[in-house]
Coordinates of C-alpha atoms in Angstrom, one line a residue:
X1 CA 17.8 -9.5 16.4
X2 CA 14.3 -8.1 16.7
X3 CA 11.2 -9.3 14.9
X4 CA 9.2 -7.0 12.6
X5 CA 5.7 -8.2 11.6
X6 CA 4.3 -7.2 8.2
X7 CA 0.7 -7.9 7.4
X8 CA 0.1 -7.8 3.7
X9 CA 3.6 -9.1 3.2
X10 CA 2.9 -10.4 -0.3
X11 CA 1.7 -7.1 -1.7
X12 CA 3.7 -4.5 -3.5
X13 CA 4.2 -2.3 -0.5
X14 CA 4.6 -5.2 2.0
X15 CA 7.3 -6.9 -0.1
X16 CA 9.1 -3.6 -0.7
X17 CA 9.1 -2.9 3.0
X18 CA 10.5 -6.4 3.6
X19 CA 13.3 -5.6 1.1
X20 CA 14.1 -2.3 2.9
X21 CA 14.2 -4.0 6.3
X22 CA 16.5 -6.8 5.1
X23 CA 18.8 -4.3 3.4
X24 CA 19.0 -1.5 5.9
X25 CA 18.6 -3.2 9.3
X26 CA 19.4 -6.3 11.3
X27 CA 15.8 -7.1 12.1
X28 CA 14.0 -10.3 11.1
X29 CA 10.9 -10.1 9.0
X30 CA 7.8 -12.0 10.0
X31 CA 5.6 -12.0 6.8
X32 CA 1.9 -12.7 7.5
X33 CA 0.0 -14.2 4.7
X34 CA -3.0 -16.4 4.0
X35 CA -2.0 -19.8 2.6
X36 CA -3.6 -19.3 -0.8
X37 CA -2.0 -15.9 -1.6
X38 CA 0.1 -15.4 -4.8
X39 CA 3.8 -15.5 -4.2
X40 CA 4.8 -13.3 -7.2
X41 CA 6.2 -10.4 -5.2
X42 CA 8.3 -12.5 -2.8
X43 CA 9.8 -15.2 -5.0
X44 CA 13.1 -13.3 -4.8
X45 CA 12.9 -14.0 -1.0
X46 CA 12.1 -17.7 -1.1
X47 CA 15.7 -18.9 -0.7
X48 CA 16.0 -16.8 2.5
X49 CA 12.6 -18.1 3.7
X50 CA 13.6 -21.7 3.0
X51 CA 16.9 -21.2 4.9
X52 CA 15.2 -19.3 7.7
X53 CA 17.5 -16.4 7.1
X54 CA 15.8 -13.4 8.6
X55 CA 12.6 -13.9 6.7
X56 CA 9.8 -16.1 8.0
X57 CA 6.3 -16.8 6.7
X58 CA 3.5 -17.1 9.2
X59 CA -0.1 -18.0 8.1
X60 CA -3.0 -16.0 9.6
X61 CA -6.1 -14.1 8.5
X62 CA -7.3 -10.7 9.7
X63 CA -10.8 -12.1 10.0
X64 CA -9.6 -14.9 12.3
X65 CA -8.9 -13.4 15.7
X66 CA -7.3 -16.5 17.1
X67 CA -4.8 -16.8 14.3
X68 CA -3.8 -13.2 14.7
X69 CA -3.5 -13.5 18.5
X70 CA -1.4 -16.7 18.2
X71 CA 0.9 -15.0 15.6
X72 CA 1.6 -11.9 17.7
X73 CA 1.9 -13.8 21.0
X74 CA 4.4 -16.2 19.6
X75 CA 6.6 -13.7 17.7
X76 CA 6.3 -10.6 19.9
X77 CA 7.5 -8.2 17.1
X78 CA 8.8 -4.8 18.1
X79 CA 7.2 -3.2 15.1
X80 CA 3.9 -4.2 13.5
X81 CA 3.3 -2.8 10.0
X82 CA -0.3 -3.4 9.3
X83 CA -0.6 -3.1 5.5
X84 CA -3.1 -6.0 4.7
X85 CA -6.4 -4.9 3.3
X86 CA -8.8 -5.2 0.4
X87 CA -7.1 -2.3 -1.3
X88 CA -8.7 -1.7 -4.7
X89 CA -11.4 1.1 -4.6
X90 CA -13.1 0.0 -7.8
X91 CA -13.5 -3.6 -6.5
X92 CA -15.0 -2.3 -3.3
X93 CA -18.2 -1.4 -5.2
X94 CA -18.6 -5.0 -6.1
X95 CA -17.7 -6.5 -2.7
X96 CA -18.5 -3.7 -0.2
X97 CA -19.2 -6.0 2.8
X98 CA -16.0 -8.0 2.4
X99 CA -14.1 -4.7 2.1
X100 CA -15.6 -3.3 5.3
X101 CA -15.2 -6.6 7.1
X102 CA -11.5 -7.1 6.2
X103 CA -10.4 -3.5 6.6
X104 CA -12.3 -2.4 9.7
X105 CA -13.0 -5.5 11.7
X106 CA -9.7 -7.1 10.6
X107 CA -7.9 -4.0 11.9
X108 CA -9.9 -4.1 15.1
X109 CA -9.0 -7.8 15.5
X110 CA -5.3 -7.0 15.3
X111 CA -5.4 -4.0 17.6
X112 CA -7.5 -6.0 20.1
X113 CA -4.8 -8.7 20.2
X114 CA -2.2 -6.1 21.0
X115 CA -4.4 -4.5 23.6
X116 CA -4.9 -7.9 25.3
X117 CA -1.2 -8.8 25.3
X118 CA -0.3 -5.4 26.6
X119 CA -2.9 -5.7 29.4
X120 CA -1.9 -9.2 30.3
X121 CA 1.9 -9.3 29.7
X122 CA 3.0 -5.6 29.3
X123 CA 3.8 -6.2 25.6
X124 CA 3.8 -2.8 23.9
X125 CA 5.0 -2.8 20.3
X126 CA 4.9 0.1 17.8
X127 CA 1.9 -0.5 15.5
X128 CA 1.7 1.2 12.1
X129 CA -1.9 1.4 10.9
X130 CA -2.0 1.9 7.1
X131 CA -4.9 4.1 6.2
X132 CA -5.1 5.8 2.8
X133 CA -5.3 9.1 1.1
X134 CA -8.7 7.9 -0.2
X135 CA -10.2 8.9 3.2
X136 CA -10.3 12.5 1.8
X137 CA -12.4 11.3 -1.1
X138 CA -13.8 14.1 -3.3
X139 CA -11.6 17.0 -2.3
X140 CA -12.1 20.5 -3.5
X141 CA -10.1 21.4 -6.6
X142 CA -7.1 23.6 -5.6
X143 CA -7.1 22.4 -2.0
X144 CA -3.8 20.9 -0.7
X145 CA -4.8 18.0 1.5
X146 CA -3.3 18.0 5.0
X147 CA -4.0 15.9 8.0
X148 CA -6.8 18.1 9.2
X149 CA -8.7 18.0 5.9
X150 CA -12.3 16.7 6.4
X151 CA -12.9 13.1 5.3
X152 CA -15.3 12.5 2.5
X153 CA -15.7 8.8 1.6
X154 CA -16.0 8.2 -2.2
X155 CA -16.1 4.4 -2.2
X156 CA -16.8 1.5 0.2
X157 CA -13.0 1.2 0.2
X158 CA -12.5 4.8 1.4
X159 CA -15.2 4.4 4.0
X160 CA -13.4 1.2 5.3
X161 CA -10.2 3.2 5.5
X162 CA -11.9 6.0 7.4
X163 CA -12.8 3.3 10.0
X164 CA -9.3 1.9 9.9
X165 CA -7.9 5.4 10.5
X166 CA -10.1 6.1 13.4
X167 CA -9.3 2.7 15.0
X168 CA -5.6 3.5 14.9
X169 CA -6.1 6.8 16.6
X170 CA -8.6 5.4 19.2
X171 CA -6.4 2.5 20.3
X172 CA -3.5 4.8 20.7
X173 CA -5.4 7.4 22.8
X174 CA -7.6 5.1 24.8
X175 CA -5.2 2.2 25.6
X176 CA -1.8 3.8 25.3
X177 CA -0.8 1.5 22.4
X178 CA 2.0 3.1 20.4
X179 CA 0.1 3.5 17.1
X180 CA 0.6 5.8 14.2
X181 CA -1.5 6.1 11.1
X182 CA -0.3 6.9 7.5
X183 CA -2.4 8.1 4.6
X184 CA -0.4 7.4 1.6
X185 CA -1.1 9.1 -1.7
X186 CA -1.1 7.3 -5.0
X187 CA 2.0 5.1 -5.1
X188 CA 3.4 2.8 -7.7
X189 CA 6.5 1.2 -9.2
X190 CA 7.5 -2.4 -9.7
X191 CA 5.1 -5.0 -8.3
X192 CA 2.1 -2.6 -8.4
X193 CA -1.1 -4.6 -8.8
X194 CA -2.4 -4.6 -12.3
X195 CA -5.8 -3.4 -11.3
X196 CA -4.6 0.1 -10.5
X197 CA -4.7 2.8 -13.2
X198 CA -1.0 3.4 -14.0
X199 CA -0.2 -0.2 -13.7
X200 CA -2.9 -1.4 -16.0
X201 CA -1.8 1.2 -18.5
X202 CA 1.8 -0.1 -18.3
X203 CA 0.6 -3.7 -18.4
X204 CA -1.5 -3.1 -21.5
X205 CA 1.4 -1.3 -23.3
X206 CA 3.6 -4.3 -22.6
X207 CA 0.9 -6.7 -23.8
X208 CA 0.5 -4.7 -27.0
X209 CA 4.3 -4.7 -27.6
X210 CA 4.4 -8.4 -27.1
X211 CA 1.5 -9.0 -29.5
X212 CA -0.9 -10.2 -26.9
X213 CA -3.4 -7.3 -27.2
X214 CA -4.6 -5.3 -30.1
X215 CA -3.3 -1.7 -30.1
X216 CA -6.2 -0.3 -28.0
X217 CA -5.4 1.0 -24.6
X218 CA -8.6 0.6 -22.4
X219 CA -9.0 3.2 -19.7
X220 CA -11.7 4.6 -17.3
X221 CA -12.0 8.1 -16.0
X222 CA -9.1 10.3 -17.0
X223 CA -10.5 13.5 -15.3
X224 CA -8.2 13.2 -12.3
X225 CA -5.2 15.0 -11.0
X226 CA -3.0 13.5 -8.4
X227 CA 0.5 13.2 -7.0
X228 CA 2.5 10.0 -7.6
X229 CA 5.3 8.5 -5.5
X230 CA 7.4 5.4 -5.6
X231 CA 6.4 2.8 -3.0
X232 CA 10.2 2.3 -2.3
X233 CA 10.2 5.9 -1.0
X234 CA 7.1 5.4 1.1
X235 CA 8.4 2.3 2.9
X236 CA 11.4 4.2 4.0
X237 CA 9.1 6.8 5.6
X238 CA 7.2 3.9 7.3
X239 CA 10.3 2.5 8.9
X240 CA 11.6 5.9 10.0
X241 CA 8.3 6.8 11.6
X242 CA 8.3 3.4 13.5
X243 CA 11.8 4.2 14.8
X244 CA 10.7 7.7 15.8
X245 CA 7.7 6.3 17.6
X246 CA 9.8 3.7 19.4
X247 CA 12.0 6.5 20.7
X248 CA 8.9 8.4 22.0
X249 CA 8.9 11.0 19.3
X250 CA 5.4 10.3 17.9
X251 CA 2.3 10.9 20.0
X252 CA 0.0 7.8 20.1
X253 CA -2.5 7.7 17.3
X254 CA -0.8 10.5 15.3
X255 CA -1.7 10.5 11.5
X256 CA 0.6 11.5 8.6
X257 CA 0.2 12.1 4.9
X258 CA 2.9 10.5 2.8
X259 CA 2.8 11.6 -0.8
X260 CA 4.8 12.3 -3.9
X261 CA 5.6 15.8 -4.8
X262 CA 5.2 15.4 -8.6
X263 CA 1.7 15.8 -9.9
X264 CA 0.1 14.5 -13.1
X265 CA -3.2 14.5 -14.9
X266 CA -3.9 10.9 -15.8
X267 CA -3.7 11.8 -19.4
X268 CA -0.1 12.9 -18.8
X269 CA 0.7 9.5 -17.1
X270 CA -0.5 7.8 -20.3
X271 CA 1.6 10.1 -22.5
X272 CA 4.7 9.5 -20.4
X273 CA 4.3 5.7 -20.4
X274 CA 3.6 5.7 -24.2
X275 CA 6.8 7.8 -24.7
X276 CA 8.8 4.8 -23.4
X277 CA 7.4 2.5 -26.1
X278 CA 8.4 2.2 -29.7
X279 CA 4.8 1.6 -30.7
X280 CA 3.1 4.7 -32.2
X281 CA -0.2 3.1 -33.2
X282 CA -1.8 2.7 -29.8
X283 CA -5.4 4.1 -29.6
X284 CA -6.9 5.2 -26.3
X285 CA -10.4 4.0 -25.7
X286 CA -12.8 4.4 -22.8
X287 CA -14.0 1.2 -21.2
X288 CA -17.2 1.7 -19.2
X289 CA -16.4 -1.3 -17.0
X290 CA -13.4 0.7 -15.7
X291 CA -15.5 3.6 -14.4
X292 CA -16.4 4.0 -10.7
X293 CA -19.8 5.2 -9.6
X294 CA -18.1 8.1 -7.8
X295 CA -14.4 9.0 -8.0
X296 CA -11.7 10.9 -6.1
X297 CA -10.8 13.3 -8.9
X298 CA -8.3 15.6 -7.1
X299 CA -5.6 14.6 -4.7
X300 CA -2.8 17.0 -4.0
X301 CA -1.0 16.7 -0.7
X302 CA 0.8 18.7 2.0
X303 CA 3.8 16.7 3.3
X304 CA 4.8 19.3 5.9
X305 CA 3.8 17.4 9.0
X306 CA 5.8 14.2 8.2
X307 CA 8.9 16.3 7.3
X308 CA 8.7 17.9 10.8
X309 CA 8.9 14.5 12.4
X310 CA 11.4 12.6 10.3
X311 CA 14.2 13.4 7.8
X312 CA 12.4 12.2 4.7
X313 CA 11.3 13.3 1.2
X314 CA 10.6 11.4 -2.0
X315 CA 13.9 10.6 -3.8
X316 CA 12.9 8.5 -6.8
X317 CA 11.8 10.6 -9.9
X318 CA 8.4 9.9 -11.3
X319 CA 9.8 9.3 -14.7
X320 CA 12.1 6.6 -13.4
X321 CA 9.2 5.1 -11.4
X322 CA 7.0 4.8 -14.4
X323 CA 9.8 3.4 -16.6
X324 CA 10.5 0.8 -13.9
X325 CA 6.8 -0.1 -13.8
X326 CA 6.6 -0.6 -17.5
X327 CA 9.8 -2.7 -17.5
X328 CA 8.3 -4.8 -14.7
X329 CA 5.4 -5.8 -17.0
X330 CA 7.7 -6.4 -19.9
X331 CA 9.8 -8.7 -17.8
X332 CA 6.7 -10.6 -16.5
X333 CA 5.4 -11.1 -20.0
X334 CA 8.7 -12.1 -21.5
X335 CA 9.0 -14.7 -18.7
X336 CA 5.7 -16.3 -19.9
X337 CA 3.6 -14.8 -17.1
X338 CA 0.8 -13.4 -19.2
X339 CA -1.5 -11.2 -17.1
X340 CA -5.3 -10.9 -17.4
X341 CA -6.4 -7.9 -19.4
X342 CA -8.4 -6.1 -16.7

């Protein structure tokens, strides 16, 4: 049984990846987290964790080099899925330095640990560096984004991910570390953080249905068109790419777009989510606190490259994904876990 390390284990994507590995492989999951992180997305795994049944929690912090080194040195995972980040673009305008520190320096800390262990002990794992489609920023309307599209940072977050992206490529090319980089488009589904657009819309609908919010749906900029995909499809691509890299089929530092193939205007996302509700009195209002100083308004992607490397395509329909997301918030609220209205 091999170890697989997931940084960002408690997030939506990290927890979905853990579920995939447990279900589809014989590997053990090493979930990296900080001691104070919320456990909401991994409560379904706590019985396994308590029994030490293929899921293990290890405490470390990307900004603490020693903790990262000790974690990797002691567990020697065959795959490292580096998903941990300050991941909310809007928040990055309020905490730009922390965003840059965690996402760029934190990634450098992790890659430096791998480099040192490779140099000293010949340890050579596959390292997945999770970048973001936000690196493309303010793309031209009508342009299908591929891996050669020029970067255009549109937030401190996107700039931090540009740095992360380059680090993944550099450590692969310069030091022979088996890295690959992914730039995932907008992804959602159950466990999506409530600060992201489609999740906050679904959350507010569920709050209104339960009588915890007046029937006013607060939104920011709706002048955006983008593809959506289910995170459960994306993690399958992550693992397949890692296996391909282990087999020598992915050049070090190679980057891949991973995106859905169903596109929506944000107004259409709202209409679809509202269509799943029996409430017909919900008013849509603009909340200036939800607006970014600059926005990535157009994100349509070309998945050709990843399909040339692995047998993958999105399988979960967007309508099912959005319905599952709304049901996730209904379940949370019915269980007494009332989320903040943000």
